[in-house]
Amino acid sequence: MKHYVNKNTMTWTLFAAVVFALIEGLILADILDSYYQVTLITICINIILALSLNLIIGYSGQFSLGHAGFMAIGAYCAALTLAKLPNLMGLLLGILIGIVISGIIALIIAIPTLRLRGDYLAIATLGFSEVIRIAILNMDVTGGAAGLSNIPKITTFPVIYIFILITLIVIVNFARSSHGRACASVREDEIASESMGVNTTKYKTLAFVIGAALASVGGALYAAYFYVINPGTFGFQKSIDILVIVVFGGMGSLTGSIVAAIILGFITLALQSFAELRMILYAVAIIVIMIYRPSGLFGNKELNITKLFKKKERKEAK
Amino acid sequence: MALLSIKNLTKNFGGLCANSNISMEIDDGELVGLIGPNGAGKTTLFNMLTGVYEPSEGTIDFVRDGKEVRLNGKKPYVVTALGLARTFQNIRLFQNLSVIDNVKIAMNKDVKCGVVASILRFPMFFKEEERIEKEALELLDILHLADKKDELACNLPYGEQRRLEIARALATRPKLLFLDEPAAGMNPQETAELTQLIRRIKDEFHISVLLIEHDMSLVMNLCERIYVLDYGKCIASGTPAEIQTNKRVIEAYLGEEV
Ligand SMILES: Nc1ncnc2c1ncn2[C@@H]1O[C@H](COP(=O)(O)OP(=O)(O)OP(=O)(O)O)[C@@H](O)[C@H]1O
Ligand SMILES: [Mg+2]
C-alpha cells in the first residue's frame, strides 16, 4: 500500500484534481466559451502528442520526424469506428484499434530504421509517415483527399483530461522502471549499454512503439472533436509542430512538454489572424531557444510541485 | 576444458592487421594479464571477445554450465548474458545518470518484471525494484562508492569513475571479467588500493579476470600468467618472472632492432 499512497502521488493527484476543477468550472461558467475551448482542446491534444514524442526523443534518444503519421492512423481508426458506433464506447473502441494498428506499423517501421542513427533515422521516419499519408490519400475507406467528415463530437474536456493523465502515468511509470532505465542507457551510450547486457534494439523499438501508440490516441481524440479529418492535416508540418513543442519544453522533461504546449497554444491563439506571422514567430522562437537555452525551457529536469510547496512552507516558517 | 579458449583469432581493419593469429586460454578462477606497447591490439582483442567487433578469422569458445558456446558473431548483450563483462579504457559510463542507476542498468537483463507489469505497477514491480536497489547498493559498497550513489556519473572524480566501471561490469554477474587499463590515470596510492580491490573481487565473486594494464608493478603483482602482444601478434606468454626476463618482450618494450 505504501507504494501507491505516498506524499508524492497524493500531491500530484491533488494538483491534477485542482487543475481539472478549475478549468471545468470555467467551462461550466461559460467563461471559457466554445471559441476558447477549441484552443483548450488543441493544447490538450498537443500535450498528448508531445509527451509521446518526448518518450522517443527525450528518453531513448531516437529521433523521429514521423509522429503525424501515427496520429493519422489513430484519427482514421477512431473516425471509422465512430461512423458505426457514434458514442463514447465507439471512441474507446476506435482508440483501442488505433493503438493496435499504429503499434504494429511502428514495429514494422522500427525494425529496419532503428539501425540508423541521427539524421538518417529522421529522414527514414519522415519518409514512412509520408507513406502512411499517401496510403490514406489513395484508399477508399479513408475518403481519399476529401477525408472523412461528420465525425461525431465525443471528445470533451473531461475525456481528454483523463487521457492526458493516462499518457503521463504510462510514460512516467515506464521511465521509472528497469525498462525505462535501459532506454536511458541507450540514449547515453549505445555501445556501453549493449555491453552491459541491454538489448538495445529491443528497447529502441519498445520506446518507439509505445510513443507511436500514444500518438494515435492523440489523433483519435482529434478526430472526435473537429468533425472532419483529411490527409492534409497529418503532413510533415504537423510532425514539426510537435517536435517544436518537445524541443521548446526540453527533451526528457515531461512537465516541460506540457508547459511548452500551453505557451505555444496561447501564441497560436494570439496570432490566429496572422497565420504566416505564426510560422515566422515559431522559427524565431526556435532559433532564440537554440541560442540561449539549447536544452529547452526545462532541460531534462522536471517541475516538482512537491518541492514548490515545500519551498513556500519554508518561506512562511521564516 | 578452459573457461575461455581463443584459437587463431585475427582482426583486419582494411589493410591493417590489428590482431593476427592469437591463441589464448583462461582457466576458471585465473587472473591473467595482457600487456603490450601502445597500439599492440589489446583493446581490439577485448572488443572481439565481447562481441563489439566480429573476428575476421578464428574462434572464441566459452564454457557455460559445462557446455562450450561459440561466441563468434554473437551480439555484445548476448555475450554479456553468457557471463562475460568488461570495462572500457576510455571510460564509457552513462554520464548523465546517477551512480546507482549505472549499476542498476547492468542488472537489467535479470529483471523478472515485464513492461506491462512495470507500467501498471504490479506488486511484483516493487519487489524487483527493492531487490535491485539492495544488490546495487551492496556492489557500490564493495567498491567504496555507496555514499556517492545519487551523484551523476559525470561528476565523479576520475578514479571513482574507473571504480564505477568495475561496479557496473560486476552487476552483470559475470564469470569472466575483462578490465581495460583500470589503473590508467590513478595515482600510486589509488593503484595500490585498486590492486587489493581486484584481488578481493576475484575471490569474493569467484570469477576469472583478464587485465590489460600498462602499470607493470600492478600486472606483475597481481597476475598469475601474462600474455604479451606486439603489433597484433602474441609474442610471449608465461608467469610474471618468465615474462620479465623474456628477450622478445624486452625488445618490444625498448623498441630495439632484432
Ligand atoms: N575501429 C578501428 N578501425 C581501424 N583501426 C582500428 C580500429 N580499432 C583499432 N584500430 C587500430 O588497431 C590497432 C590496435 O589498436 P588497439 O586499440 O587495440 O591497441 P591497444 O593495444 O589497446 O593500445 P593502447 O595501449 O594504446 O590502448 C591500432 O593501430 C589502431 O589504430
Ligand atoms: Mg587499448
GROMACS .gro file of N, CA and C in nm, chain B residues 77-196:
model
  360
  395TYR      N    1   2.526  -0.792  -2.609
  395TYR     CA    2   2.438  -0.820  -2.496
  395TYR      C    3   2.419  -0.970  -2.472
  396VAL      N    4   2.431  -1.048  -2.580
  396VAL     CA    5   2.421  -1.194  -2.566
  396VAL      C    6   2.547  -1.246  -2.496
  397VAL      N    7   2.662  -1.193  -2.539
  397VAL     CA    8   2.789  -1.233  -2.477
  397VAL      C    9   2.785  -1.199  -2.328
  398THR      N   10   2.734  -1.082  -2.295
  398THR     CA   11   2.725  -1.041  -2.155
  398THR      C   12   2.634  -1.134  -2.077
  399ALA      N   13   2.523  -1.170  -2.138
  399ALA     CA   14   2.429  -1.259  -2.071
  399ALA      C   15   2.492  -1.396  -2.044
  400LEU      N   16   2.587  -1.436  -2.130
  400LEU     CA   17   2.652  -1.565  -2.110
  400LEU      C   18   2.753  -1.560  -1.995
  401GLY      N   19   2.794  -1.439  -1.955
  401GLY     CA   20   2.883  -1.431  -1.839
  401GLY      C   21   3.017  -1.364  -1.864
  402LEU      N   22   3.028  -1.282  -1.968
  402LEU     CA   23   3.150  -1.205  -1.988
  402LEU      C   24   3.116  -1.057  -1.970
  403ALA      N   25   3.197  -0.986  -1.893
  403ALA     CA   26   3.170  -0.843  -1.874
  403ALA      C   27   3.299  -0.766  -1.891
  404ARG      N   28   3.287  -0.637  -1.915
  404ARG     CA   29   3.407  -0.559  -1.942
  404ARG      C   30   3.397  -0.418  -1.886
  405THR      N   31   3.514  -0.356  -1.874
  405THR     CA   32   3.519  -0.211  -1.852
  405THR      C   33   3.583  -0.150  -1.975
  406PHE      N   34   3.570  -0.019  -1.989
  406PHE     CA   35   3.623   0.047  -2.108
  406PHE      C   36   3.746   0.130  -2.074
  407GLN      N   37   3.844   0.124  -2.166
  407GLN     CA   38   3.967   0.200  -2.147
  407GLN      C   39   3.938   0.351  -2.139
  408ASN      N   40   3.864   0.401  -2.239
  408ASN     CA   41   3.822   0.541  -2.232
  408ASN      C   42   3.681   0.542  -2.176
  409ILE      N   43   3.675   0.553  -2.045
  409ILE     CA   44   3.551   0.541  -1.966
  409ILE      C   45   3.423   0.570  -2.044
  410ARG      N   46   3.333   0.472  -2.042
  410ARG     CA   47   3.205   0.490  -2.112
  410ARG      C   48   3.090   0.468  -2.014
  411LEU      N   49   3.083   0.548  -1.911
  411LEU     CA   50   2.971   0.539  -1.818
  411LEU      C   51   2.850   0.608  -1.880
  412PHE      N   52   2.733   0.586  -1.819
  412PHE     CA   53   2.614   0.660  -1.860
  412PHE      C   54   2.620   0.794  -1.785
  413GLN      N   55   2.687   0.890  -1.850
  413GLN     CA   56   2.732   1.011  -1.782
  413GLN      C   57   2.623   1.089  -1.710
  414ASN      N   58   2.506   1.101  -1.773
  414ASN     CA   59   2.402   1.186  -1.713
  414ASN      C   60   2.305   1.110  -1.625
  415LEU      N   61   2.342   0.988  -1.590
  415LEU     CA   62   2.258   0.911  -1.498
  415LEU      C   63   2.331   0.899  -1.365
  416SER      N   64   2.253   0.868  -1.261
  416SER     CA   65   2.315   0.860  -1.129
  416SER      C   66   2.405   0.736  -1.120
  417VAL      N   67   2.492   0.739  -1.019
  417VAL     CA   68   2.585   0.629  -0.997
  417VAL      C   69   2.508   0.498  -0.980
  418ILE      N   70   2.403   0.502  -0.897
  418ILE     CA   71   2.332   0.376  -0.871
  418ILE      C   72   2.255   0.330  -0.995
  419ASP      N   73   2.204   0.424  -1.075
  419ASP     CA   74   2.135   0.384  -1.198
  419ASP      C   75   2.232   0.317  -1.295
  420ASN      N   76   2.356   0.363  -1.299
  420ASN     CA   77   2.455   0.298  -1.383
  420ASN      C   78   2.466   0.150  -1.349
  421VAL      N   79   2.466   0.123  -1.219
  421VAL     CA   80   2.476  -0.017  -1.176
  421VAL      C   81   2.347  -0.093  -1.204
  422LYS      N   82   2.234  -0.027  -1.177
  422LYS     CA   83   2.105  -0.094  -1.196
  422LYS      C   84   2.084  -0.135  -1.341
  423ILE      N   85   2.130  -0.051  -1.433
  423ILE     CA   86   2.111  -0.082  -1.575
  423ILE      C   87   2.182  -0.212  -1.611
  424ALA      N   88   2.299  -0.232  -1.551
  424ALA     CA   89   2.372  -0.355  -1.580
  424ALA      C   90   2.302  -0.478  -1.522
  425MET      N   91   2.208  -0.457  -1.429
  425MET     CA   92   2.134  -0.570  -1.372
  425MET      C   93   2.006  -0.597  -1.451
  426ASN      N   94   1.982  -0.514  -1.550
  426ASN     CA   95   1.857  -0.517  -1.624
  426ASN      C   96   1.822  -0.653  -1.683
  427LYS      N   97   1.925  -0.724  -1.732
  427LYS     CA   98   1.896  -0.849  -1.805
  427LYS      C   99   1.834  -0.956  -1.715
  428ASP      N  100   1.851  -0.943  -1.583
  428ASP     CA  101   1.795  -1.044  -1.493
  428ASP      C  102   1.664  -1.000  -1.429
  429VAL      N  103   1.612  -0.885  -1.469
  429VAL     CA  104   1.488  -0.836  -1.408
  429VAL      C  105   1.370  -0.918  -1.457
  430LYS      N  106   1.285  -0.960  -1.363
  430LYS     CA  107   1.177  -1.051  -1.400
  430LYS      C  108   1.045  -0.980  -1.429
  431CYS      N  109   1.041  -0.848  -1.405
  431CYS     CA  110   0.915  -0.777  -1.417
  431CYS      C  111   0.900  -0.721  -1.558
  432GLY      N  112   0.798  -0.764  -1.630
  432GLY     CA  113   0.780  -0.723  -1.769
  432GLY      C  114   0.735  -0.579  -1.785
  433VAL      N  115   0.721  -0.535  -1.909
  433VAL     CA  116   0.687  -0.395  -1.937
  433VAL      C  117   0.549  -0.360  -1.883
  434VAL      N  118   0.450  -0.446  -1.911
  434VAL     CA  119   0.314  -0.416  -1.868
  434VAL      C  120   0.305  -0.415  -1.716
  435ALA      N  121   0.366  -0.515  -1.653
  435ALA     CA  122   0.364  -0.521  -1.507
  435ALA      C  123   0.433  -0.398  -1.446
  436SER      N  124   0.533  -0.345  -1.515
  436SER     CA  125   0.603  -0.226  -1.465
  436SER      C  126   0.515  -0.103  -1.479
  437ILE      N  127   0.452  -0.089  -1.595
  437ILE     CA  128   0.369   0.030  -1.618
  437ILE      C  129   0.248   0.029  -1.525
  438LEU      N  130   0.189  -0.088  -1.504
  438LEU     CA  131   0.071  -0.097  -1.416
  438LEU      C  132   0.110  -0.110  -1.269
  439ARG      N  133   0.241  -0.110  -1.242
  439ARG     CA  134   0.291  -0.114  -1.105
  439ARG      C  135   0.232  -0.230  -1.025
  440PHE      N  136   0.245  -0.350  -1.079
  440PHE     CA  137   0.204  -0.468  -1.004
  440PHE      C  138   0.295  -0.480  -0.881
  441PRO      N  139   0.247  -0.549  -0.776
  441PRO     CA  140   0.331  -0.565  -0.656
  441PRO      C  141   0.468  -0.621  -0.689
  442MET      N  142   0.473  -0.709  -0.791
  442MET     CA  143   0.599  -0.769  -0.832
  442MET      C  144   0.702  -0.661  -0.870
  443PHE      N  145   0.654  -0.551  -0.926
  443PHE     CA  146   0.744  -0.443  -0.966
  443PHE      C  147   0.821  -0.391  -0.845
  444PHE      N  148   0.748  -0.365  -0.736
  444PHE     CA  149   0.813  -0.308  -0.618
  444PHE      C  150   0.910  -0.408  -0.555
  445LYS      N  151   0.872  -0.535  -0.562
  445LYS     CA  152   0.960  -0.638  -0.507
  445LYS      C  153   1.092  -0.641  -0.584
  446GLU      N  154   1.080  -0.638  -0.717
  446GLU     CA  155   1.200  -0.639  -0.800
  446GLU      C  156   1.284  -0.514  -0.778
  447GLU      N  157   1.218  -0.398  -0.772
  447GLU     CA  158   1.292  -0.273  -0.752
  447GLU      C  159   1.369  -0.276  -0.620
  448GLU      N  160   1.304  -0.332  -0.517
  448GLU     CA  161   1.371  -0.340  -0.387
  448GLU      C  162   1.494  -0.430  -0.394
  449ARG      N  163   1.478  -0.542  -0.462
  449ARG     CA  164   1.591  -0.633  -0.477
  449ARG      C  165   1.704  -0.566  -0.554
  450ILE      N  166   1.669  -0.500  -0.665
  450ILE     CA  167   1.771  -0.434  -0.748
  450ILE      C  168   1.844  -0.328  -0.665
  451GLU      N  169   1.767  -0.248  -0.593
  451GLU     CA  170   1.825  -0.140  -0.511
  451GLU      C  171   1.924  -0.198  -0.410
  452LYS      N  172   1.883  -0.307  -0.345
  452LYS     CA  173   1.966  -0.367  -0.241
  452LYS      C  174   2.095  -0.421  -0.300
  453GLU      N  175   2.083  -0.497  -0.409
  453GLU     CA  176   2.202  -0.556  -0.469
  453GLU      C  177   2.295  -0.450  -0.526
  454ALA      N  178   2.236  -0.344  -0.584
  454ALA     CA  179   2.319  -0.236  -0.640
  454ALA      C  180   2.397  -0.168  -0.528
  455LEU      N  181   2.330  -0.147  -0.414
  455LEU     CA  182   2.398  -0.082  -0.302
  455LEU      C  183   2.511  -0.168  -0.247
  456GLU      N  184   2.487  -0.299  -0.243
  456GLU     CA  185   2.593  -0.390  -0.196
  456GLU      C  186   2.717  -0.378  -0.283
  457LEU      N  187   2.695  -0.374  -0.414
  457LEU     CA  188   2.808  -0.362  -0.506
  457LEU      C  189   2.881  -0.229  -0.488
  458LEU      N  190   2.802  -0.122  -0.476
  458LEU     CA  191   2.863   0.010  -0.459
  458LEU      C  192   2.944   0.013  -0.330
  459ASP      N  193   2.894  -0.057  -0.231
  459ASP     CA  194   2.962  -0.062  -0.103
  459ASP      C  195   3.100  -0.126  -0.117
  460ILE      N  196   3.105  -0.239  -0.188
  460ILE     CA  197   3.232  -0.308  -0.208
  460ILE      C  198   3.332  -0.219  -0.281
  461LEU      N  199   3.283  -0.138  -0.373
  461LEU     CA  200   3.374  -0.052  -0.449
  461LEU      C  201   3.385   0.088  -0.387
  462HIS      N  202   3.344   0.101  -0.263
  462HIS     CA  203   3.355   0.228  -0.189
  462HIS      C  204   3.289   0.344  -0.262
  463LEU      N  205   3.171   0.320  -0.315
  463LEU     CA  206   3.101   0.427  -0.386
  463LEU      C  207   2.961   0.452  -0.328
  464ALA      N  208   2.930   0.382  -0.219
  464ALA     CA  209   2.793   0.386  -0.167
  464ALA      C  210   2.747   0.528  -0.133
  465ASP      N  211   2.837   0.608  -0.077
  465ASP     CA  212   2.793   0.743  -0.038
  465ASP      C  213   2.780   0.837  -0.157
  466LYS      N  214   2.818   0.789  -0.276
  466LYS     CA  215   2.805   0.873  -0.396
  466LYS      C  216   2.688   0.827  -0.482
  467LYS      N  217   2.602   0.744  -0.428
  467LYS     CA  218   2.508   0.673  -0.513
  467LYS      C  219   2.415   0.764  -0.595
  468ASP      N  220   2.383   0.882  -0.541
  468ASP     CA  221   2.289   0.968  -0.613
  468ASP      C  222   2.356   1.073  -0.700
  469GLU      N  223   2.489   1.074  -0.701
  469GLU     CA  224   2.557   1.172  -0.786
  469GLU      C  225   2.552   1.129  -0.931
  470LEU      N  226   2.559   1.226  -1.021
  470LEU     CA  227   2.568   1.190  -1.162
  470LEU      C  228   2.706   1.132  -1.188
  471ALA      N  229   2.710   1.033  -1.274
  471ALA     CA  230   2.837   0.966  -1.303
  471ALA      C  231   2.942   1.065  -1.351
  472CYS      N  232   2.898   1.166  -1.429
  472CYS     CA  233   2.996   1.260  -1.487
  472CYS      C  234   3.059   1.349  -1.380
  473ASN      N  235   2.998   1.357  -1.261
  473ASN     CA  236   3.054   1.443  -1.157
  473ASN      C  237   3.155   1.372  -1.067
  474LEU      N  238   3.176   1.242  -1.091
  474LEU     CA  239   3.272   1.170  -1.008
  474LEU      C  240   3.414   1.202  -1.053
  475PRO      N  241   3.509   1.205  -0.958
  475PRO     CA  242   3.648   1.218  -0.999
  475PRO      C  243   3.691   1.093  -1.077
  476TYR      N  244   3.800   1.109  -1.150
  476TYR     CA  245   3.846   1.008  -1.243
  476TYR      C  246   3.859   0.868  -1.183
  477GLY      N  247   3.924   0.859  -1.069
  477GLY     CA  248   3.947   0.728  -1.006
  477GLY      C  249   3.817   0.660  -0.971
  478GLU      N  250   3.721   0.740  -0.925
  478GLU     CA  251   3.591   0.681  -0.888
  478GLU      C  252   3.513   0.638  -1.011
  479GLN      N  253   3.530   0.712  -1.121
  479GLN     CA  254   3.464   0.669  -1.244
  479GLN      C  255   3.517   0.532  -1.287
  480ARG      N  256   3.648   0.512  -1.271
  480ARG     CA  257   3.706   0.381  -1.306
  480ARG      C  258   3.648   0.272  -1.217
  481ARG      N  259   3.630   0.303  -1.088
  481ARG     CA  260   3.572   0.202  -0.997
  481ARG      C  261   3.427   0.175  -1.031
  482LEU      N  262   3.355   0.283  -1.072
  482LEU     CA  263   3.215   0.263  -1.110
  482LEU      C  264   3.206   0.173  -1.234
  483GLU      N  265   3.302   0.188  -1.325
  483GLU     CA  266   3.306   0.099  -1.442
  483GLU      C  267   3.314  -0.046  -1.395
  484ILE      N  268   3.395  -0.071  -1.293
  484ILE     CA  269   3.408  -0.208  -1.243
  484ILE      C  270   3.279  -0.253  -1.176
  485ALA      N  271   3.219  -0.164  -1.095
  485ALA     CA  272   3.094  -0.200  -1.027
  485ALA      C  273   2.987  -0.236  -1.129
  486ARG      N  274   2.981  -0.156  -1.235
  486ARG     CA  275   2.879  -0.177  -1.337
  486ARG      C  276   2.900  -0.312  -1.406
  487ALA      N  277   3.028  -0.342  -1.437
  487ALA     CA  278   3.056  -0.470  -1.503
  487ALA      C  279   3.020  -0.586  -1.410
  488LEU      N  280   3.050  -0.572  -1.281
  488LEU     CA  281   3.019  -0.680  -1.186
  488LEU      C  282   2.869  -0.702  -1.172
  489ALA      N  283   2.793  -0.595  -1.191
  489ALA     CA  284   2.648  -0.604  -1.176
  489ALA      C  285   2.586  -0.697  -1.279
  490THR      N  286   2.656  -0.725  -1.388
  490THR     CA  287   2.602  -0.819  -1.486
  490THR      C  288   2.624  -0.964  -1.443
  491ARG      N  289   2.683  -0.984  -1.326
  491ARG     CA  290   2.710  -1.118  -1.271
  491ARG      C  291   2.796  -1.202  -1.365
  492PRO      N  292   2.916  -1.155  -1.397
  492PRO     CA  293   2.999  -1.227  -1.493
  492PRO      C  294   3.070  -1.347  -1.432
  493LYS      N  295   3.116  -1.435  -1.521
  493LYS     CA  296   3.208  -1.543  -1.482
  493LYS      C  297   3.350  -1.500  -1.514
  494LEU      N  298   3.359  -1.415  -1.615
  494LEU     CA  299   3.489  -1.369  -1.662
  494LEU      C  300   3.483  -1.218  -1.682
  495LEU      N  301   3.578  -1.148  -1.621
  495LEU     CA  302   3.574  -1.002  -1.624
  495LEU      C  303   3.694  -0.950  -1.701
  496PHE      N  304   3.670  -0.864  -1.798
  496PHE     CA  305   3.778  -0.800  -1.874
  496PHE      C  306   3.797  -0.658  -1.823
  497LEU      N  307   3.917  -0.626  -1.777
  497LEU     CA  308   3.943  -0.491  -1.729
  497LEU      C  309   4.042  -0.424  -1.825
  498ASP      N  310   4.000  -0.314  -1.888
  498ASP     CA  311   4.087  -0.246  -1.984
  498ASP      C  312   4.152  -0.124  -1.918
  499GLU      N  313   4.276  -0.141  -1.876
  499GLU     CA  314   4.354  -0.037  -1.809
  499GLU      C  315   4.279   0.029  -1.693
  500PRO      N  316   4.244  -0.049  -1.592
  500PRO     CA  317   4.166   0.006  -1.480
  500PRO      C  318   4.244   0.108  -1.397
  501ALA      N  319   4.376   0.106  -1.405
  501ALA     CA  320   4.455   0.197  -1.322
  501ALA      C  321   4.500   0.321  -1.398
  502ALA      N  322   4.460   0.332  -1.525
  502ALA     CA  323   4.505   0.447  -1.604
  502ALA      C  324   4.460   0.576  -1.537
  503GLY      N  325   4.554   0.668  -1.519
  503GLY     CA  326   4.521   0.797  -1.461
  503GLY      C  327   4.512   0.798  -1.310
  504MET      N  328   4.540   0.684  -1.246
  504MET     CA  329   4.533   0.681  -1.099
  504MET      C  330   4.671   0.712  -1.040
  505ASN      N  331   4.672   0.770  -0.919
  505ASN     CA  332   4.800   0.792  -0.851
  505ASN      C  333   4.843   0.662  -0.782
  506PRO      N  334   4.969   0.654  -0.738
  506PRO     CA  335   5.020   0.528  -0.681
  506PRO      C  336   4.934   0.473  -0.568
  507GLN      N  337   4.883   0.561  -0.484
  507GLN     CA  338   4.802   0.512  -0.372
  507GLN      C  339   4.671   0.449  -0.422
  508GLU      N  340   4.607   0.518  -0.516
  508GLU     CA  341   4.484   0.464  -0.573
  508GLU      C  342   4.512   0.331  -0.641
  509THR      N  343   4.625   0.323  -0.710
  509THR     CA  344   4.661   0.199  -0.779
  509THR      C  345   4.679   0.085  -0.679
  510ALA      N  346   4.743   0.115  -0.566
  510ALA     CA  347   4.762   0.012  -0.463
  510ALA      C  348   4.627  -0.036  -0.411
  511GLU      N  349   4.535   0.058  -0.388
  511GLU     CA  350   4.401   0.020  -0.341
  511GLU      C  351   4.331  -0.066  -0.444
  512LEU      N  352   4.347  -0.025  -0.570
  512LEU     CA  353   4.282  -0.099  -0.679
  512LEU      C  354   4.332  -0.243  -0.685
  513THR      N  355   4.463  -0.259  -0.665
  513THR     CA  356   4.521  -0.394  -0.666
  513THR      C  357   4.451  -0.483  -0.563
  514GLN      N  358   4.437  -0.430  -0.441
  514GLN     CA  359   4.367  -0.504  -0.336
  514GLN      C  360   4.224  -0.539  -0.380
   0.00000   0.00000   0.00000
